[in-house]
Coordinates of C-alpha atoms and ligand atoms in Angstrom, one line a residue:
M9 CA -79.5 0.5 70.9
D10 CA -82.4 -0.1 73.4
V11 CA -85.3 -2.5 72.5
E12 CA -87.8 0.1 72.7
R13 CA -86.1 2.1 69.9
V14 CA -86.0 -1.0 68.1
D15 CA -89.7 -1.3 68.4
E16 CA -90.1 2.2 67.4
L17 CA -88.5 1.6 64.5
G18 CA -90.7 -0.9 63.5
Q19 CA -88.0 -3.9 63.7
G20 CA -89.4 -5.6 67.0
H21 CA -89.3 -8.9 64.9
L22 CA -85.6 -9.1 64.9
L23 CA -85.7 -9.2 68.6
E24 CA -88.2 -12.2 69.0
E25 CA -86.2 -15.5 68.8
F26 CA -83.0 -13.7 70.4
E27 CA -82.1 -13.7 73.8
G28 CA -78.7 -13.4 75.5
E29 CA -75.3 -12.6 73.8
A30 CA -77.0 -12.9 70.2
R31 CA -79.6 -10.2 71.2
E32 CA -76.6 -7.8 72.8
A33 CA -74.4 -8.6 69.3
L34 CA -77.8 -7.4 67.3
L35 CA -78.3 -4.5 69.7
E36 CA -74.8 -3.4 69.3
Q37 CA -75.2 -3.7 65.7
L38 CA -78.2 -1.8 65.0
A39 CA -76.7 1.0 67.3
Q40 CA -73.8 1.0 64.6
L41 CA -76.0 1.0 61.6
D42 CA -78.0 3.8 63.0
K43 CA -74.8 6.1 63.7
Q44 CA -73.7 5.2 59.8
Y45 CA -76.8 6.0 57.9
P46 CA -77.4 10.1 57.4
G47 CA -80.1 10.6 59.9
G48 CA -80.0 7.2 61.2
L49 CA -82.2 4.2 61.0
E50 CA -85.5 6.0 61.2
A51 CA -84.5 8.1 57.8
Y52 CA -83.5 4.6 56.2
V53 CA -86.9 2.8 57.0
D54 CA -88.7 6.5 55.9
N55 CA -86.8 6.1 52.9
A56 CA -87.3 2.7 52.2
Q57 CA -91.2 2.9 52.7
T58 CA -91.7 6.1 50.5
L59 CA -89.3 4.1 47.9
L60 CA -90.9 0.8 47.8
A61 CA -94.5 2.1 47.9
A62 CA -93.5 4.3 44.5
S63 CA -91.8 1.3 43.0
K64 CA -95.0 -0.9 44.0
A65 CA -97.2 1.8 42.1
G66 CA -95.1 1.6 39.4
D67 CA -93.9 5.6 39.5
N68 CA -91.4 6.2 37.1
P69 CA -88.7 8.8 38.6
Y70 CA -88.5 10.3 34.9
D71 CA -92.5 11.2 34.7
G72 CA -92.9 14.7 33.1
Y73 CA -89.3 14.4 31.6
V74 CA -88.6 14.1 28.3
P75 CA -84.8 13.1 27.0
A76 CA -82.7 14.9 24.7
V77 CA -79.1 14.4 23.6
P78 CA -77.6 17.2 25.7
L79 CA -74.6 19.6 24.5
G80 CA -70.9 18.6 25.2
E81 CA -67.5 18.8 24.0
R82 CA -66.3 15.8 21.4
L83 CA -62.7 14.9 21.2
Q84 CA -60.9 13.6 18.7
T85 CA -57.1 12.1 19.2
A86 CA -54.6 13.4 16.8
T87 CA -56.2 16.5 16.5
S88 CA -54.7 20.1 17.7
Q89 CA -58.0 20.5 19.7
F90 CA -57.0 17.2 21.5
D91 CA -53.5 18.5 22.0
E92 CA -54.7 21.9 23.5
C93 CA -56.9 20.5 26.0
E94 CA -54.5 17.9 26.9
E95 CA -52.4 21.4 27.5
L96 CA -54.9 23.3 29.5
G97 CA -55.4 19.8 31.7
M98 CA -51.7 19.4 32.2
K99 CA -51.7 23.1 34.0
N100 CA -54.7 21.7 36.2
V101 CA -53.5 18.3 36.8
G102 CA -51.6 19.8 40.0
K103 CA -54.5 21.2 41.4
T104 CA -56.5 17.9 40.7
G105 CA -57.6 15.2 43.6
F106 CA -58.1 11.7 42.3
V107 CA -61.0 9.4 43.9
L108 CA -61.2 5.9 43.0
V109 CA -64.2 4.0 44.1
A110 CA -63.3 0.3 44.8
G111 CA -65.7 -0.9 47.5
G112 CA -67.4 -3.3 44.6
L113 CA -66.8 -6.8 44.8
G114 CA -67.1 -7.7 41.4
E115 CA -69.4 -10.4 41.5
R116 CA -70.1 -10.7 37.6
L117 CA -66.2 -11.0 37.6
G118 CA -65.9 -14.4 39.4
Y119 CA -62.6 -13.2 41.0
N120 CA -62.0 -14.3 44.7
G121 CA -59.4 -11.5 45.1
I122 CA -60.2 -7.4 44.9
K123 CA -59.9 -6.3 41.3
V124 CA -57.6 -3.4 42.0
A125 CA -55.3 -6.2 42.8
L126 CA -55.8 -7.9 39.0
P127 CA -53.2 -7.2 36.5
H128 CA -54.0 -4.8 34.1
E129 CA -52.0 -6.7 31.6
I130 CA -49.5 -9.9 32.6
I131 CA -46.6 -8.5 30.1
T132 CA -45.5 -6.4 33.1
G133 CA -47.9 -7.9 35.8
K134 CA -48.6 -4.7 37.2
C135 CA -52.1 -4.5 39.0
F136 CA -54.8 -1.9 38.5
L137 CA -53.8 -0.2 41.8
E138 CA -50.3 0.4 40.8
V139 CA -50.9 1.5 37.5
Y140 CA -53.2 4.4 39.1
C141 CA -50.6 5.2 41.5
A142 CA -48.0 5.4 39.0
S143 CA -50.1 7.4 37.0
I144 CA -50.7 9.6 39.3
L145 CA -47.1 9.8 40.3
A146 CA -46.2 11.0 36.7
L147 CA -48.8 13.8 36.7
Q148 CA -47.4 14.9 39.6
E149 CA -43.8 15.3 38.3
R150 CA -44.8 16.8 35.4
A151 CA -46.9 19.2 37.7
R152 CA -43.8 20.1 39.6
S153 CA -41.6 20.8 36.8
L154 CA -44.4 23.0 35.6
S155 CA -45.1 25.0 38.8
G156 CA -41.4 24.7 40.1
D157 CA -43.0 23.4 43.4
S158 CA -41.0 20.2 44.2
S159 CA -43.3 19.9 47.3
L160 CA -46.8 19.6 45.1
E161 CA -48.5 16.4 45.9
I162 CA -51.4 15.3 44.4
P163 CA -53.6 13.5 46.5
L164 CA -55.8 10.1 46.3
A165 CA -58.9 8.9 48.1
I166 CA -59.7 5.5 47.6
M167 CA -63.4 4.1 48.8
T168 CA -63.3 1.0 50.0
S169 CA -65.9 -1.5 51.6
G170 CA -65.9 -4.0 54.1
D171 CA -65.8 -6.5 51.2
T172 CA -62.6 -4.7 49.9
H173 CA -61.1 -2.6 52.6
E174 CA -58.7 -5.1 54.5
K175 CA -57.1 -6.5 51.0
T176 CA -56.8 -2.9 49.8
V177 CA -54.6 -1.9 53.0
E178 CA -53.0 -5.3 52.4
L179 CA -52.0 -4.6 49.0
L180 CA -50.6 -0.9 49.5
H181 CA -48.8 -2.0 52.3
K182 CA -47.0 -5.1 50.9
H183 CA -46.0 -2.9 47.8
G184 CA -45.1 0.6 49.9
N185 CA -48.1 2.7 48.9
F186 CA -46.5 1.8 45.2
G187 CA -44.4 4.9 45.8
M188 CA -46.8 7.2 46.8
A189 CA -46.1 9.2 50.3
A190 CA -47.2 8.6 53.5
G191 CA -50.6 10.7 53.9
Q192 CA -51.0 11.1 50.2
I193 CA -53.5 8.2 50.1
T194 CA -56.9 8.4 52.1
L195 CA -58.5 5.0 52.6
M196 CA -62.6 5.9 53.1
K197 CA -64.2 2.7 54.2
Q198 CA -68.3 2.4 53.2
E199 CA -70.5 0.8 55.2
K200 CA -73.4 -1.8 54.4
V201 CA -76.9 -0.9 55.0
P202 CA -79.8 -3.4 56.1
A203 CA -81.5 -5.5 53.4
I204 CA -85.2 -5.3 53.6
V205 CA -87.8 -8.2 53.3
D206 CA -91.0 -6.2 52.8
N207 CA -92.8 -2.8 51.6
E208 CA -93.0 -2.1 55.3
G209 CA -89.0 -2.0 55.5
H210 CA -88.7 -4.6 57.6
F211 CA -85.0 -5.7 58.0
A212 CA -83.6 -9.0 57.0
Q213 CA -81.9 -11.6 59.7
E214 CA -79.2 -13.7 59.5
D215 CA -79.4 -17.4 61.0
D216 CA -77.0 -15.9 63.9
G217 CA -79.7 -13.0 64.6
L218 CA -77.7 -10.3 63.3
V219 CA -79.6 -7.8 60.3
A220 CA -78.3 -9.1 57.2
T221 CA -77.0 -6.0 55.4
K222 CA -75.9 -5.3 51.8
P223 CA -73.8 -2.4 49.8
H224 CA -75.2 0.7 49.6
G225 CA -73.8 1.6 46.1
H226 CA -70.8 4.0 44.7
G227 CA -73.0 7.0 45.4
D228 CA -71.6 6.7 49.1
V229 CA -68.6 8.2 47.9
H230 CA -69.7 11.8 48.2
S231 CA -70.8 11.5 52.0
L232 CA -67.6 10.1 52.6
L233 CA -65.6 12.7 51.1
H234 CA -67.7 15.2 52.9
S235 CA -67.9 12.9 56.5
T236 CA -64.2 12.2 56.4
G237 CA -63.2 15.9 55.7
T238 CA -61.0 15.0 53.0
L239 CA -62.8 17.3 50.9
D240 CA -62.5 20.2 53.4
D241 CA -58.6 19.3 53.3
W242 CA -58.7 19.6 49.7
K243 CA -60.2 22.5 49.4
E244 CA -58.0 24.0 51.8
R245 CA -54.9 23.3 50.1
G246 CA -56.2 24.5 46.6
I247 CA -57.8 21.5 44.8
E248 CA -59.6 22.9 42.3
W249 CA -60.6 19.5 40.3
V250 CA -61.8 16.4 41.7
V251 CA -61.5 13.4 39.4
F252 CA -63.5 9.8 40.2
F253 CA -62.7 6.7 38.5
Q254 CA -63.6 3.3 38.8
D255 CA -61.7 0.3 40.0
T256 CA -60.7 -1.6 36.6
N257 CA -60.5 0.9 33.5
G258 CA -56.9 0.1 33.1
I259 CA -56.4 2.9 29.9
V260 CA -58.7 5.9 31.8
F261 CA -55.4 8.0 32.5
R262 CA -54.5 8.1 28.9
A263 CA -58.0 10.3 28.6
L264 CA -57.8 12.5 31.9
P265 CA -55.4 15.0 31.0
S266 CA -57.4 16.2 28.0
A267 CA -60.8 15.7 29.7
I268 CA -59.8 17.9 32.8
G269 CA -58.7 20.7 30.4
V270 CA -62.4 20.6 28.7
S271 CA -63.7 21.1 32.4
A272 CA -61.0 23.8 33.1
M273 CA -62.3 25.5 29.6
H274 CA -65.9 25.4 30.6
N275 CA -65.5 25.6 34.2
F276 CA -67.8 22.8 34.4
D277 CA -69.5 21.7 37.6
V278 CA -69.7 18.3 36.4
N279 CA -68.1 16.9 33.3
S280 CA -68.4 13.0 32.4
L281 CA -66.4 11.2 30.3
T282 CA -68.4 9.6 27.6
V283 CA -67.9 6.9 25.1
P284 CA -70.2 6.0 22.1
R285 CA -72.7 3.6 23.3
R286 CA -74.0 0.8 21.5
P287 CA -78.0 0.0 22.6
G288 CA -78.2 -2.5 25.4
E289 CA -74.9 -1.7 26.6
A290 CA -74.6 -1.8 30.6
V291 CA -73.4 1.6 30.7
G292 CA -75.9 4.3 31.2
G293 CA -76.8 6.9 28.6
I294 CA -76.1 10.8 29.6
C295 CA -79.2 12.7 28.9
Q296 CA -80.5 16.5 29.1
L297 CA -84.0 15.8 30.9
D298 CA -86.6 18.5 30.2
N299 CA -89.3 19.1 32.1
E300 CA -91.8 21.5 30.6
E301 CA -94.5 21.6 33.4
T302 CA -92.0 22.7 35.9
G303 CA -89.7 24.0 33.4
K304 CA -86.6 22.5 34.9
S305 CA -83.7 20.7 32.7
L306 CA -81.2 18.2 34.4
T307 CA -78.2 16.9 32.6
I308 CA -78.0 13.3 34.2
N309 CA -77.4 9.4 33.7
V310 CA -80.3 7.5 33.2
E311 CA -78.9 4.3 34.2
Y312 CA -78.7 1.3 31.4
N313 CA -82.0 -0.8 33.0
Q314 CA -84.1 2.7 32.8
L315 CA -82.7 4.0 29.6
D316 CA -85.3 1.8 27.2
P317 CA -88.4 2.4 29.6
L318 CA -87.8 6.1 29.5
L319 CA -87.4 6.4 25.8
R320 CA -90.3 4.0 24.7
A321 CA -92.3 6.2 27.3
T322 CA -91.5 9.5 25.4
T323 CA -89.5 10.3 22.2
S324 CA -88.7 7.0 20.9
P325 CA -91.5 3.8 20.6
E326 CA -88.6 1.7 19.5
G327 CA -86.5 1.9 23.2
D328 CA -82.9 1.9 23.1
V329 CA -82.0 1.5 19.5
A330 CA -78.8 2.9 17.2
D331 CA -78.9 5.9 15.3
E332 CA -77.4 6.1 11.6
T333 CA -73.9 6.0 13.1
G334 CA -74.7 2.5 14.7
Y335 CA -74.5 3.8 18.3
S336 CA -77.2 5.1 20.5
P337 CA -77.8 8.9 20.3
Y338 CA -77.0 9.5 24.1
P339 CA -73.3 9.6 25.0
G340 CA -72.4 6.5 27.2
N341 CA -71.4 6.9 30.8
I342 CA -68.0 5.4 31.9
N343 CA -68.3 6.7 35.5
V344 CA -65.6 8.9 35.1
L345 CA -66.6 12.2 36.3
I346 CA -64.5 15.5 36.8
F347 CA -66.3 18.0 39.7
R348 CA -65.1 21.5 40.3
C349 CA -64.1 21.4 43.8
E350 CA -65.1 24.8 44.9
S351 CA -69.3 24.0 44.3
Y352 CA -69.0 20.5 44.9
H353 CA -67.3 21.5 48.4
R354 CA -70.5 23.9 48.7
V355 CA -73.0 21.2 47.7
L356 CA -71.5 18.8 50.1
S357 CA -71.4 21.4 53.0
E358 CA -75.2 22.4 52.4
T359 CA -76.4 18.5 51.5
G360 CA -73.8 16.5 53.3
G361 CA -73.3 14.8 50.1
A362 CA -76.3 12.3 50.4
I363 CA -77.3 11.2 46.8
P364 CA -80.9 10.8 46.3
E365 CA -81.5 6.8 46.5
F366 CA -83.5 4.2 44.6
V367 CA -84.9 0.7 45.0
N368 CA -84.8 -2.1 42.9
P369 CA -86.6 -5.0 44.3
K370 CA -87.5 -8.4 42.1
Y371 CA -91.0 -8.8 43.1
A372 CA -92.3 -12.6 43.8
D373 CA -96.3 -11.9 43.5
E374 CA -98.4 -9.9 40.8
E375 CA -99.5 -7.8 43.7
K376 CA -95.7 -6.4 44.4
T377 CA -95.8 -7.4 48.4
K378 CA -93.3 -10.1 48.5
F379 CA -89.7 -10.0 47.4
K380 CA -87.5 -13.0 45.3
K381 CA -84.8 -11.9 47.8
P382 CA -84.1 -9.2 50.1
T383 CA -83.6 -5.6 48.7
R384 CA -81.8 -2.7 49.9
L385 CA -81.7 1.3 49.0
E386 CA -78.8 2.1 46.8
C387 CA -77.5 5.2 45.4
M388 CA -75.1 6.2 42.4
M389 CA -72.1 8.6 42.3
Q390 CA -73.1 9.7 38.8
D391 CA -76.5 11.0 40.2
Y392 CA -74.8 13.6 42.1
P393 CA -76.1 16.5 39.4
K394 CA -79.4 15.8 41.3
L395 CA -78.0 18.2 44.0
L396 CA -77.6 20.6 41.8
A397 CA -81.1 20.8 40.3
D398 CA -82.2 23.7 41.8
D399 CA -78.7 25.8 40.7
P400 CA -79.8 27.1 37.2
D401 CA -76.0 28.2 37.2
A402 CA -74.7 25.0 37.6
K403 CA -72.7 23.9 34.6
V404 CA -73.0 20.2 33.6
G405 CA -71.3 18.7 30.8
F406 CA -69.6 15.7 29.0
T407 CA -66.6 15.1 27.3
Q408 CA -66.7 12.5 24.5
M409 CA -63.5 10.5 23.7
E410 CA -63.1 7.7 21.6
R411 CA -63.5 4.4 23.5
S412 CA -60.1 2.9 22.6
I413 CA -58.6 5.9 24.3
C414 CA -60.4 5.9 27.6
F415 CA -62.7 3.0 28.7
S416 CA -62.1 -0.4 28.9
A417 CA -63.5 -2.1 32.1
V418 CA -63.1 -5.8 33.5
K419 CA -66.2 -6.6 34.8
N420 CA -67.5 -9.9 33.1
N421 CA -66.2 -14.0 33.8
P422 CA -65.4 -15.5 30.4
A423 CA -69.2 -17.4 29.7
D424 CA -71.0 -14.1 30.6
A425 CA -68.7 -11.8 28.9
L426 CA -69.0 -14.4 25.6
G427 CA -73.0 -13.4 25.7
K428 CA -72.0 -9.3 26.4
L429 CA -69.8 -9.5 23.4
K430 CA -72.5 -11.0 21.0
S431 CA -75.3 -8.7 22.4
S432 CA -73.2 -5.2 22.5
G433 CA -70.0 -5.7 21.0
F434 CA -68.1 -5.4 24.0
A435 CA -66.9 -8.7 26.4
E436 CA -65.5 -6.5 29.4
S437 CA -63.5 -9.3 30.4
A438 CA -59.9 -9.8 32.1
S439 CA -58.7 -10.8 28.3
S440 CA -60.5 -7.9 26.7
G441 CA -59.3 -5.2 29.3
E442 CA -55.8 -6.6 28.7
S443 CA -55.8 -6.5 24.8
D444 CA -57.2 -2.9 25.2
V445 CA -54.2 -1.9 27.0
Y446 CA -51.8 -3.3 24.3
A447 CA -54.3 -1.6 21.9
V448 CA -54.1 1.6 22.9
G449 CA -50.2 1.3 23.3
R450 CA -49.8 0.6 19.6
L451 CA -52.4 3.6 18.8
L452 CA -50.4 6.1 20.7
L453 CA -47.3 5.0 18.8
A454 CA -48.8 5.0 15.6
M455 CA -49.7 8.5 16.5
A456 CA -46.3 9.1 17.3
G457 CA -45.5 8.2 13.8
V458 CA -44.0 4.9 14.5
Q459 CA -44.0 1.9 12.3
I460 CA -46.6 -0.6 14.1
K461 CA -49.8 -2.0 12.7
T462 CA -52.9 -0.7 14.5
A463 CA -55.4 -2.2 11.8
D464 CA -56.2 -5.7 10.2
I465 CA -54.7 -7.2 13.0
P466 CA -55.6 -11.1 13.4
S467 CA -57.0 -12.8 16.2
T468 CA -57.0 -15.7 18.3
T469 CA -59.6 -16.8 21.0
F470 CA -59.0 -17.5 24.7
L471 CA -62.2 -19.1 26.1
G472 CA -63.9 -18.3 23.3
L473 CA -63.0 -14.9 23.6
P474 CA -61.5 -13.1 20.6
F475 CA -57.7 -11.7 21.4
P476 CA -56.0 -9.8 18.8
L477 CA -52.7 -11.0 17.9
G478 CA -50.8 -7.2 17.5
A479 CA -47.8 -6.1 19.2
K480 CA -48.3 -6.2 22.8
V481 CA -47.4 -2.5 23.9
V482 CA -47.2 -0.8 27.6
L483 CA -46.6 2.4 27.7
C484 CA -46.1 3.1 31.6
P485 CA -47.0 6.5 33.0
S486 CA -43.6 7.5 33.4
F487 CA -42.8 7.3 29.8
G488 CA -45.7 9.7 28.8
T489 CA -48.7 11.2 30.3
T490 CA -50.1 12.9 27.2
V491 CA -50.0 12.2 23.5
K492 CA -47.8 15.0 22.8
E493 CA -45.2 13.7 25.5
I494 CA -45.2 10.3 23.7
R495 CA -44.6 11.9 20.4
E496 CA -41.7 13.9 21.5
R497 CA -39.9 10.6 22.7
F498 CA -39.4 9.5 19.1
V499 CA -37.0 11.8 17.3
S500 CA -37.2 9.9 13.7
P501 CA -40.4 7.8 14.3
E502 CA -40.1 6.7 10.8
N503 CA -37.1 4.9 12.0
V504 CA -39.0 2.9 14.4
K505 CA -40.4 -0.5 13.5
I506 CA -42.4 -2.8 15.6
S507 CA -43.6 -6.3 14.5
E508 CA -46.8 -7.7 15.1
R509 CA -45.4 -10.9 17.3
S510 CA -43.4 -8.3 19.6
S511 CA -44.0 -7.1 23.0
L512 CA -42.4 -3.8 24.1
V513 CA -42.3 -2.2 27.7
L514 CA -41.4 1.5 27.8
D515 CA -40.9 2.8 31.5
G516 CA -39.4 6.1 32.3
D517 CA -37.1 8.7 30.7
I518 CA -36.5 7.1 27.3
F519 CA -35.7 8.8 23.8
I520 CA -35.9 6.5 20.6
E521 CA -34.3 7.2 17.5
N522 CA -33.8 4.0 15.7
L523 CA -35.4 0.5 16.4
D524 CA -36.3 -2.3 15.0
L525 CA -38.2 -4.8 17.3
D526 CA -39.0 -8.7 16.2
G527 CA -39.1 -10.1 19.5
D528 CA -39.6 -9.0 23.2
L529 CA -37.9 -5.9 24.6
R530 CA -38.3 -4.0 27.9
V531 CA -36.7 -0.7 28.6
I532 CA -36.7 0.8 32.1
A533 CA -35.2 3.8 33.2
A534 CA -35.6 4.4 37.1
P535 CA -36.7 7.7 38.4
G536 CA -33.4 10.4 37.6
A537 CA -32.0 7.7 34.8
K538 CA -32.3 8.6 31.4
I539 CA -32.1 5.8 28.7
H540 CA -31.5 7.0 25.0
I541 CA -32.0 4.2 22.2
K542 CA -29.8 5.9 19.2
N543 CA -29.5 2.3 17.4
L544 CA -31.1 -1.1 18.5
T545 CA -31.8 -4.2 16.2
V546 CA -33.9 -6.8 18.5
R547 CA -34.5 -10.5 17.0
N548 CA -35.5 -13.1 19.7
E549 CA -38.1 -15.5 20.8
G550 CA -40.1 -13.1 22.6
V551 CA -43.4 -13.9 24.5
T552 CA -46.2 -15.6 23.6
F553 CA -49.5 -16.5 24.9
T554 CA -50.8 -19.7 25.6
E555 CA -53.9 -21.4 26.4
V556 CA -54.9 -22.8 30.0
D557 CA -57.9 -24.9 31.2
A558 CA -60.2 -22.6 32.7
D559 CA -61.1 -25.3 35.4
D560 CA -57.3 -26.5 36.3
M561 CA -57.1 -25.3 39.7
S562 CA -53.6 -25.5 40.0
V563 CA -53.4 -22.4 37.7
D564 CA -53.3 -19.2 39.3
E565 CA -56.7 -17.4 39.0
I566 CA -55.6 -14.5 37.2
Y567 CA -54.7 -16.5 34.4
R568 CA -58.1 -18.8 34.9
I569 CA -60.4 -15.8 34.0
R570 CA -58.2 -15.1 30.9
G571 CA -57.7 -18.7 29.8
Y572 CA -54.3 -18.1 28.8
V573 CA -51.0 -17.7 30.5
K574 CA -47.4 -16.1 29.4
E575 CA -44.2 -17.9 27.8
E576 CA -41.1 -16.0 27.8
S577 CA -38.6 -17.8 25.9
E578 CA -36.4 -14.9 25.0
T579 CA -36.2 -11.5 26.5
M580 CA -34.0 -8.2 26.1
V581 CA -33.8 -5.9 29.3
I582 CA -32.6 -2.5 29.2
Q583 CA -32.1 -1.2 32.4
Q584 CA -30.7 2.2 34.1
S585 CA -31.3 1.8 37.9
E586 CA -28.8 5.0 38.8
P587 CA -29.4 8.5 37.5
G588 CA -27.4 9.4 34.9
E589 CA -27.9 8.8 30.6
T590 CA -27.2 5.9 28.7
V591 CA -26.8 5.8 25.4
I592 CA -27.6 2.5 23.2
D593 CA -25.9 2.3 20.1
R594 CA -26.1 -1.3 18.9
K595 CA -27.0 -1.9 14.8
Ligands
GDU604 N1 -68.5 0.4 43.7 C1 -68.3 0.9 45.0 N2 -69.4 0.7 46.2 C2 -70.7 -0.1 45.8 C3 -70.8 -0.3 44.7 C4 -69.7 -0.2 43.6 O1 -66.9 1.5 45.2 O2 -71.2 -0.1 46.8 C5 -67.3 0.6 42.8 C6 -67.2 -0.6 42.0 O3 -65.8 -0.8 42.6 C7 -66.8 0.1 40.8 C8 -67.4 1.0 40.5 O4 -68.1 1.4 41.7 O5 -65.3 0.7 40.9 C9 -68.7 0.9 39.7 O6 -69.5 -0.3 39.9 P1 -69.7 -1.6 38.8 O7 -68.4 -1.9 37.9 O8 -70.7 -2.3 39.8 O9 -70.8 -0.7 38.0 P2 -71.7 -1.3 36.8 O10 -71.4 -2.2 35.7 O11 -72.9 -1.6 37.4 O12 -72.0 0.6 36.3 C10 -71.3 1.7 36.1 C11 -72.3 2.8 36.1 C12 -72.7 2.3 34.4 C13 -71.7 2.7 33.3 C14 -70.7 1.9 33.9 C15 -69.3 1.5 33.3 O13 -73.7 2.8 36.8 O14 -73.4 3.5 34.1 O15 -70.7 4.2 33.9 O16 -70.5 1.7 35.3 O17 -68.5 0.3 33.5

């Protein structure tokens, strides 16, 4: 970029103290930033000035809108309605593309690596990304046998950022893309935007002269799917549904077949998976916003920091409070979104996927002219329905499910998690994410009729956070992608008994008749192999979790953020690596 252009953009201050190489580097960076932002830096500065002026004036983006609880589908597990939705969803998964947004650094978690590399539980030690890839591959296998098309491939796009890109590439490379085919995964790197120091949109500068930059938010995923040609490609391949999910929700694939089914049933352009939301919880609320004056109505997520003021200003003077159910009447957004590919593609072609931005400066003075620290424009992926505001035919809905089957994120370090647990009831820590994986395993087995305790389970604490001491059950995606499939793995579930102190991993094509487990058991059938447990009694020392000092730097960080490690005294492994069937018949 040349010097005149920098002046035209009102950023001449950046050049004042920098000559020679530093100036060259700065001009090169500005040219790059100009290229990356839709409409260039001129548009960025313009947008910043407009949004900052509105923020200074105290404008409410929801002015004129009155919130109401939108209509949506509420699904209960273990009902025929759930089964039907799953079945319809499974007919559609072969025509689905998955998008993982994984550009966030996870500052609240205080973990130094990328979040998708964290183990989703430490019994298998499999990381989030491995679980996501395995889930997609398991769905792909089912879709292949349903369609008879053995070459069917389900694509995965991952949005990374400067903070996560290299480590994501390394992780995939190290593990051979976790079994996914070459070309099946598309990486899309989001770029940062200039940090801004004042209401005029002047950029912040680092000591070396470069512009200070900050993340632009997960909303970039839409423009990236467009600009990289990924969505064009998916549409051409016959993809009908696009599913977005976050980096650390280890149980989300349990809910996706049925949620895709709901999308297909209602032909929803946008379907948000939601959970009952506790007031004050850091999840947005899905609201139907009606504007009497314009006659417009929009069903959209109102982010957690904006919900309380909106409610106070309109329907509920008490703000973000519970109704008689103990939950907020507004369904909680968990940023798991399912879009209809055809309309999504059309909208992206028209708009480029640029999502309306917002700014959230922390002011240092009453006149709102100074910021405590530089701010930047941001955008959120769940704001996509704003691009549909002028389309009266757009169908925007939600699918509510029990939280235990679809949502448990890992976001907070143990100290903050304790505070969150007290204020909202949800810790969202590494240990709560892990214990929720075991809990969903127990729940699915109980739904299949297995004798396993799911309620009144005593807890211990690690770093002050409660950890239920129930059976540690890990049902790998290869073992079952739907509730029905898991049910069918047990021929006589009343003859399967799992004690509370047990741990159990079921990975692959496994059928179980009679099993009495008190200890640790891992059953692993490689692709093409089958294991039939006719009769088996297991009694061994098993696995225990023991406390570790979170400040002991000799302990790996993945354990320090949990406050425990696992001690494997005695385990039983039944493994079949070659194609063919193994029958286990030991009383
Ligand atoms: N992310 C990016 N790029 C960014 C910022 C975030 O890819 O610039 C990714 C993160 O890696 C993560 C996802 O976006 O996978 C969500 O980011 P956060 O975890 O930081 O999101 P928040 O906790 O702020 O909130 C979001 C929604 C809420 C609610 C909540 C549930 O905005 O409404 O759904 O997730 O976990």
